[in-house]
Tab-separated table of C-alpha atoms in Angstrom:
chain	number	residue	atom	x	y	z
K	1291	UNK	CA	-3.012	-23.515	2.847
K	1292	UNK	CA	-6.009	-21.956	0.563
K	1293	UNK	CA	-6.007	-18.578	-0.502
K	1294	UNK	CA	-9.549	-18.664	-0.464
K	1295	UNK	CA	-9.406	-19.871	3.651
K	1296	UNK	CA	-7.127	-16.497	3.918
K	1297	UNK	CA	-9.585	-14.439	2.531
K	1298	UNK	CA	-12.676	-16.035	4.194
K	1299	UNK	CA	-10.420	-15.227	7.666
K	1300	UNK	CA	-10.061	-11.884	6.202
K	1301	UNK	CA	-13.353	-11.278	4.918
K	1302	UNK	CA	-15.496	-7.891	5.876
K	1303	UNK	CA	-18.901	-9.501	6.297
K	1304	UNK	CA	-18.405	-11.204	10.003
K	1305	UNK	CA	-16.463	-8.168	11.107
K	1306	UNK	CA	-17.970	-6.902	13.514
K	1307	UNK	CA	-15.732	-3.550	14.084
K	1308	UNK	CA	-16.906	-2.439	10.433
K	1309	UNK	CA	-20.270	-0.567	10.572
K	1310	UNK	CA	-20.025	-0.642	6.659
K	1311	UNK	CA	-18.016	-2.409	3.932
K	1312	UNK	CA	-16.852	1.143	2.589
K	1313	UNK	CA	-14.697	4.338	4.242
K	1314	UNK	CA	-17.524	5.903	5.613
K	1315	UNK	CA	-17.884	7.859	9.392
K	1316	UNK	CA	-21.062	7.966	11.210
K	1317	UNK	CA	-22.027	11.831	10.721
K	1318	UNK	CA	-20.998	10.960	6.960
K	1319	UNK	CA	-23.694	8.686	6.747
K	1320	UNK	CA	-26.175	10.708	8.362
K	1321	UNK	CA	-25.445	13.305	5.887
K	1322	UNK	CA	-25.724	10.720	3.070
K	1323	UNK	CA	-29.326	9.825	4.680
K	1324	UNK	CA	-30.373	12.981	5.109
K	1325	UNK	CA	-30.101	14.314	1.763
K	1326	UNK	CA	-31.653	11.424	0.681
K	1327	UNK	CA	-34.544	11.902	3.401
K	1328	UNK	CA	-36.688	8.941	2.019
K	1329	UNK	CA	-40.323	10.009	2.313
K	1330	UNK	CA	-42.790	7.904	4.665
K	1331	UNK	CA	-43.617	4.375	3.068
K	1332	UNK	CA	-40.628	5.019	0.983
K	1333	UNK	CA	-39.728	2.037	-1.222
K	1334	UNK	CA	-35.431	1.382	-1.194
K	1335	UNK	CA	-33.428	-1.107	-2.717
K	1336	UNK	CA	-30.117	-1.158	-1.774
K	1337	UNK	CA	-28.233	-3.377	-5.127
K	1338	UNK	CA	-25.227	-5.003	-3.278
K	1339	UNK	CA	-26.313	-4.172	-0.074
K	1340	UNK	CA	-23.647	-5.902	1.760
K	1341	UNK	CA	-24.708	-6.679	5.224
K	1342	UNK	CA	-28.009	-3.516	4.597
K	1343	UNK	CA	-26.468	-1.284	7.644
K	1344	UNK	CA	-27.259	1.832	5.308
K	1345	UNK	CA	-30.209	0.393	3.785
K	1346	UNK	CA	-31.943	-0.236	7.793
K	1347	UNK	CA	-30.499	3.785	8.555
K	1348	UNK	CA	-32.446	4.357	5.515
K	1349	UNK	CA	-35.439	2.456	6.398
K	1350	UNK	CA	-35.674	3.952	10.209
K	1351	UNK	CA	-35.686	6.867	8.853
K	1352	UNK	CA	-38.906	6.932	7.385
K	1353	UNK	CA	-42.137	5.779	9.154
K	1354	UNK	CA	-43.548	2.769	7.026
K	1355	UNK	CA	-40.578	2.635	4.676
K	1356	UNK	CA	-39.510	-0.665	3.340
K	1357	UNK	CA	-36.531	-2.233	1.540
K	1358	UNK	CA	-35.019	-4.781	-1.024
K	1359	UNK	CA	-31.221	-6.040	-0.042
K	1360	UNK	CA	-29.966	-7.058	-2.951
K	1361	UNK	CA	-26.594	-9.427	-2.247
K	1362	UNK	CA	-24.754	-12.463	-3.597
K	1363	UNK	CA	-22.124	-12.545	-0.290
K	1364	UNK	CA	-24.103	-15.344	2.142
K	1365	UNK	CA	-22.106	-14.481	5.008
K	1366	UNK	CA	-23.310	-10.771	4.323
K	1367	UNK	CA	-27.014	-11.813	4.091
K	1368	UNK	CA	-26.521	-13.945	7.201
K	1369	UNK	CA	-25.648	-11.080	9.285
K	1370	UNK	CA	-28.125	-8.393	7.520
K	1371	UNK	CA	-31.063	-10.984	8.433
K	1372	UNK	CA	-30.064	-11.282	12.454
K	1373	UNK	CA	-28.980	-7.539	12.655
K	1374	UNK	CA	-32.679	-6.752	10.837
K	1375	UNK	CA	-34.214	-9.310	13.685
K	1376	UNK	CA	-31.835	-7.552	16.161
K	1377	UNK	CA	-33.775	-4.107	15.282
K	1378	UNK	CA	-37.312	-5.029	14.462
K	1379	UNK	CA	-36.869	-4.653	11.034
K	1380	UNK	CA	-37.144	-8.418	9.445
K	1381	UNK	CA	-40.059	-6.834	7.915
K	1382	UNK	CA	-39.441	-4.105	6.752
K	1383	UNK	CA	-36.188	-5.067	5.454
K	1384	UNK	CA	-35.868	-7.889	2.709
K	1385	UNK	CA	-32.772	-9.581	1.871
K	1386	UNK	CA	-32.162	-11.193	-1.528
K	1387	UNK	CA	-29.295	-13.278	-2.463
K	1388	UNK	CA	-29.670	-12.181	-6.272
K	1389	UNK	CA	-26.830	-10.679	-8.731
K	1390	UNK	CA	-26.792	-6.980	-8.917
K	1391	UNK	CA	-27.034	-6.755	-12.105
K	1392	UNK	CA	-29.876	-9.884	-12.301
K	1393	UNK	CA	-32.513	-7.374	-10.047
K	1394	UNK	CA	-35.872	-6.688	-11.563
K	1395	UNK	CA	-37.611	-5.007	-9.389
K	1396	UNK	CA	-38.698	-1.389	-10.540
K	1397	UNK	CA	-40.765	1.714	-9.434
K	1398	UNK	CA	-38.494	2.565	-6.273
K	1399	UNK	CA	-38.420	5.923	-4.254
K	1400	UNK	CA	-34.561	5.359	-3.442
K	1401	UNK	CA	-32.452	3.077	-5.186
K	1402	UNK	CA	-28.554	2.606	-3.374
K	1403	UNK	CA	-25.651	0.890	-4.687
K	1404	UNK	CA	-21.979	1.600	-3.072
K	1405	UNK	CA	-19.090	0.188	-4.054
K	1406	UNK	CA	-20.452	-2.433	-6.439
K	1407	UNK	CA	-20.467	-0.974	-9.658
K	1408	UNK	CA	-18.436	-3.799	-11.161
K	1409	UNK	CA	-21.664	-6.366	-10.797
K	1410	UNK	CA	-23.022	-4.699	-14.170
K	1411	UNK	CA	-21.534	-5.641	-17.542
K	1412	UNK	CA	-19.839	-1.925	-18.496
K	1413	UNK	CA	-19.342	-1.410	-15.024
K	1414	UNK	CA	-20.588	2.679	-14.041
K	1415	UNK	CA	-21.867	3.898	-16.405
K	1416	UNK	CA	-23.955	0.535	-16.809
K	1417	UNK	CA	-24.642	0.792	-12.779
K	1418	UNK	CA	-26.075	4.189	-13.120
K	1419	UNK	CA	-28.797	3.353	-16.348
K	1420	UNK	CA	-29.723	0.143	-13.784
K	1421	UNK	CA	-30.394	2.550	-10.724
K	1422	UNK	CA	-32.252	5.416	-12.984
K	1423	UNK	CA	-34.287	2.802	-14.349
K	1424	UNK	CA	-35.456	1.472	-11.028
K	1425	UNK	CA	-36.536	4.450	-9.858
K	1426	UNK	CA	-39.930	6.189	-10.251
K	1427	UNK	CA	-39.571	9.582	-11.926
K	1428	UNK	CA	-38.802	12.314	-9.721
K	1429	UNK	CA	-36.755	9.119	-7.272
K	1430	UNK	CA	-33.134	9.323	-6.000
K	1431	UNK	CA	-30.142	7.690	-6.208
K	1432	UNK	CA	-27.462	6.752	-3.878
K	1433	UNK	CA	-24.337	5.799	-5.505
K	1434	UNK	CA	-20.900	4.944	-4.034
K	1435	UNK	CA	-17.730	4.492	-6.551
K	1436	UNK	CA	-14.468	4.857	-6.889
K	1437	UNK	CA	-12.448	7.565	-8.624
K	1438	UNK	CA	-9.106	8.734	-9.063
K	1439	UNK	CA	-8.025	11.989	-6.611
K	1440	UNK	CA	-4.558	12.228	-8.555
K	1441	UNK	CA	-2.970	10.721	-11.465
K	1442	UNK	CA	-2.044	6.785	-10.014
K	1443	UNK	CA	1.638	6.226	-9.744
K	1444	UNK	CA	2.829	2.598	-11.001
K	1445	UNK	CA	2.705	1.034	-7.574
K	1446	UNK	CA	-0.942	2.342	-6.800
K	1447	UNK	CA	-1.661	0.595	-10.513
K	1448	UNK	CA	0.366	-2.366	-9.229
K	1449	UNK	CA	-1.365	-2.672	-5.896
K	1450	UNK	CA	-4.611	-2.455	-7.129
K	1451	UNK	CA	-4.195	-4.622	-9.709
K	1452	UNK	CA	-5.615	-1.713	-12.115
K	1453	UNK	CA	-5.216	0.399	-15.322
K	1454	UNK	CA	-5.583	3.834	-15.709
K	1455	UNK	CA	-8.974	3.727	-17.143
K	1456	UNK	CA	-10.581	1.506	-14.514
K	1457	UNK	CA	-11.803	4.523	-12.611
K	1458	UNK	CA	-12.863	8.032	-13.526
K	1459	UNK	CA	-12.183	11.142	-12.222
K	1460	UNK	CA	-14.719	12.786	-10.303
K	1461	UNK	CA	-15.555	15.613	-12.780
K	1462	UNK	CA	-15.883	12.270	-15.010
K	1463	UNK	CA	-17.931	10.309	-12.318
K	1464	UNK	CA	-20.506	13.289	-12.236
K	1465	UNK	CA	-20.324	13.262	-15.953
K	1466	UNK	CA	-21.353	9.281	-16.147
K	1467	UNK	CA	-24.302	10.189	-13.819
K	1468	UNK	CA	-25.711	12.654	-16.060
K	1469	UNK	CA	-25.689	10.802	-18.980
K	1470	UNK	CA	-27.867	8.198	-17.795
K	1471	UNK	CA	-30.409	10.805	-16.945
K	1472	UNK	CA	-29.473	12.042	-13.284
K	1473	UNK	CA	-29.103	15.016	-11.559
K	1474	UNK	CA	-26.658	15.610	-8.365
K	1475	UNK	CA	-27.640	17.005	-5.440
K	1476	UNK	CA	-24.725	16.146	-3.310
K	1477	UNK	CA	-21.823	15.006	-3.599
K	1478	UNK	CA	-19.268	14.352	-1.143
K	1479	UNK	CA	-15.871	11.978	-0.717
K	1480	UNK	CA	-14.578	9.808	1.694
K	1481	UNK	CA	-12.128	11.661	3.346
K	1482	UNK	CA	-8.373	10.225	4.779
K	1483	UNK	CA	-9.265	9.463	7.897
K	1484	UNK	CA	-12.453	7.271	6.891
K	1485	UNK	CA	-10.214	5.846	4.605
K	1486	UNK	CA	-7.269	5.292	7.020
K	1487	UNK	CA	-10.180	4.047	9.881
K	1488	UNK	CA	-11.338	2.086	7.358
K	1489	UNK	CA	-8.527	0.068	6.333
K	1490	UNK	CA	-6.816	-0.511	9.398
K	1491	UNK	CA	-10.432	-2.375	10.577
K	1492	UNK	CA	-11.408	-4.470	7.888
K	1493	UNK	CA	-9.220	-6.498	6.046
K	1494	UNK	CA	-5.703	-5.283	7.741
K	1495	UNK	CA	-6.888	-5.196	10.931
K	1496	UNK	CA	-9.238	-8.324	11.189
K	1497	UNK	CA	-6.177	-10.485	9.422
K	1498	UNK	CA	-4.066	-8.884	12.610
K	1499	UNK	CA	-6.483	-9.409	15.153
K	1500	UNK	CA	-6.513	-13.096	13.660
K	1501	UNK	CA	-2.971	-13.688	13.720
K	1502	UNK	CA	-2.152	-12.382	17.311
K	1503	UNK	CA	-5.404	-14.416	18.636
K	1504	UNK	CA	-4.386	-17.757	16.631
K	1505	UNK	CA	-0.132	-17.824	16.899
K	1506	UNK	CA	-0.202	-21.814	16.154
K	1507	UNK	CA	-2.668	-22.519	13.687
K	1508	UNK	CA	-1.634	-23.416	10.231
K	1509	UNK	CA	-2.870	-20.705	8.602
K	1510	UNK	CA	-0.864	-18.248	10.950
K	1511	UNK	CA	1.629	-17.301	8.376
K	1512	UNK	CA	-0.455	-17.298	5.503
K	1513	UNK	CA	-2.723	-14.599	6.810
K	1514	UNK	CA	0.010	-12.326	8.264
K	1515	UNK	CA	1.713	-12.186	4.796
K	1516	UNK	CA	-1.593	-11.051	3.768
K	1517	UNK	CA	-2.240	-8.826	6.143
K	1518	UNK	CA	1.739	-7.296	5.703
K	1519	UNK	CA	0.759	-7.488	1.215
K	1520	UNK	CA	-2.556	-5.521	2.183
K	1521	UNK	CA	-0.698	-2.706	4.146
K	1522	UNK	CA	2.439	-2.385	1.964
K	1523	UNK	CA	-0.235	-2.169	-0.620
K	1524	UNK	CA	-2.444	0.977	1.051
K	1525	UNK	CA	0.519	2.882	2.415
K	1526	UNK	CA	2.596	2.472	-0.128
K	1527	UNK	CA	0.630	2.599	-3.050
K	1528	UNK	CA	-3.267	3.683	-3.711
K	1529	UNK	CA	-3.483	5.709	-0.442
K	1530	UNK	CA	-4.916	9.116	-1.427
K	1531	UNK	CA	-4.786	8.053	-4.581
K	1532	UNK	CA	-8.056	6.099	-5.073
K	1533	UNK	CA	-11.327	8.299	-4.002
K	1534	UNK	CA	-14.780	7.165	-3.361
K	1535	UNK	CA	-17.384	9.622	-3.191
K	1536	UNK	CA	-20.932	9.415	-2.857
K	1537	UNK	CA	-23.364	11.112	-5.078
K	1538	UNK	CA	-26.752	11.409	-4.111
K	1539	UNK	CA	-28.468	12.448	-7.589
K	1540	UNK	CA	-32.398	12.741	-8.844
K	1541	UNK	CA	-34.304	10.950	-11.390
């Protein structure tokens, strides 16, 4: 049994109950998009995009927008591509299976990364110089990290597999995005029950869905102790603990 068979059964990018790899409600993201509110012809890129479902929200938002999905995941990219066919947006929407961190391009209207801070070297504050730098002056930024909403206990530490400095507070996460030359304009968290929804559909719930569908193949007991590890882990550890909030910010 491979622990990297687990996690592929387990993974978020063929799920097809998560709308986005990140705690995050529909009139959430329509806030997020809104204060955005890419221009027409808007140029995005979207550095570790995922499967691009807020990237194309982006992009239909804006007549004759257009934008770069930046993503090393190929399952991801496989279903950004069909659900960008699905919508009449293969166009309009570009997927790239390039490093975060290894992007060049430059000179963008909107420039979104959530969640994937840890592709650059230095992690956030090295995430945040990347996106101010590929946006034109006067751009904006959407960026999605993690922070700490209390002081972690030992078993949120444990369960995550962190140390006290691997995430800021939010005061601090504001503070990273200033130094590297942005502004906020909104900021907002994920709250419980994004975080709870989320959760109990991506890797909890797909591992359970799994298991009850698949009672006699070999990897049956593998993924349920995964699945059981990933709960004890949420609930009784990092839940309300670790934050992520979304700053939209201008260059």
């Amino acid at each position: 049994m491979s622990a990297e068979e687990i996690r592929a059964l387990m993974s978020a990018a063929h799920n097809d109950l998560l709308t986005w790899n990140t705690p995050l409600s529909e009139e959430h993201a329509a806030q997020l998009v809104a204060a955005c509110d890419p221009v027409e012809g808007a140029r995005i890129a979207d550095l570790g995009s995922g499967w691009g479902e807020l990237l194309m929200r982006l992009v239909e938002a804006a007549p004759g927008a257009t934008g770069d999905a930046v993503e090393t995941d190929p399952e991801a990219v496989e279903r950004g591509r069909r659900l960008a066919r699905e919508r009449g947006l293969a166009e309009r929407v570009r997927f790239h299976e390039v490093p975060a961190a290894d992007w060049t391009g430059g000179d963008y209207d909107l420039a979104v990364s959530i969640g994937a801070a840890h592709a650059w070297p230095g992690s956030t504050p090295e995430a945040l110089k990347a996106l101010r730098a590929a946006v034109r002056p006067g751009g904006r930024v959407l960026f999605g990290d993690g922070f700490w909403e209390k002081e972690p206990s030992a078993a949120a530490l444990r369960e995550l597999e962190a140390e006290p400095g691997d995430f800021p507070t939010l005061l601090e996460l504001i503070r990273h995005a200033e130094a590297a030359g942005l502004r906020p304009l909104q900021v907002t968290v994920a709250d419980q029950r994004e975080w709870d929804l989320f959760e109990s559909n991506a890797n909890i719930g797909r591992g359970e869905r799994w298991a009850l569908a698949n009672p006699t193949h070999p990897l049956h007991d593998g993924v349920v102790a995964a699945v059981d590890a990933r709960r004890t882990g949420y609930y009784g550890g990092y839940r309300g603990t670790l934050g992520l909030a979304y700053l939209v910010l201008s260059a």
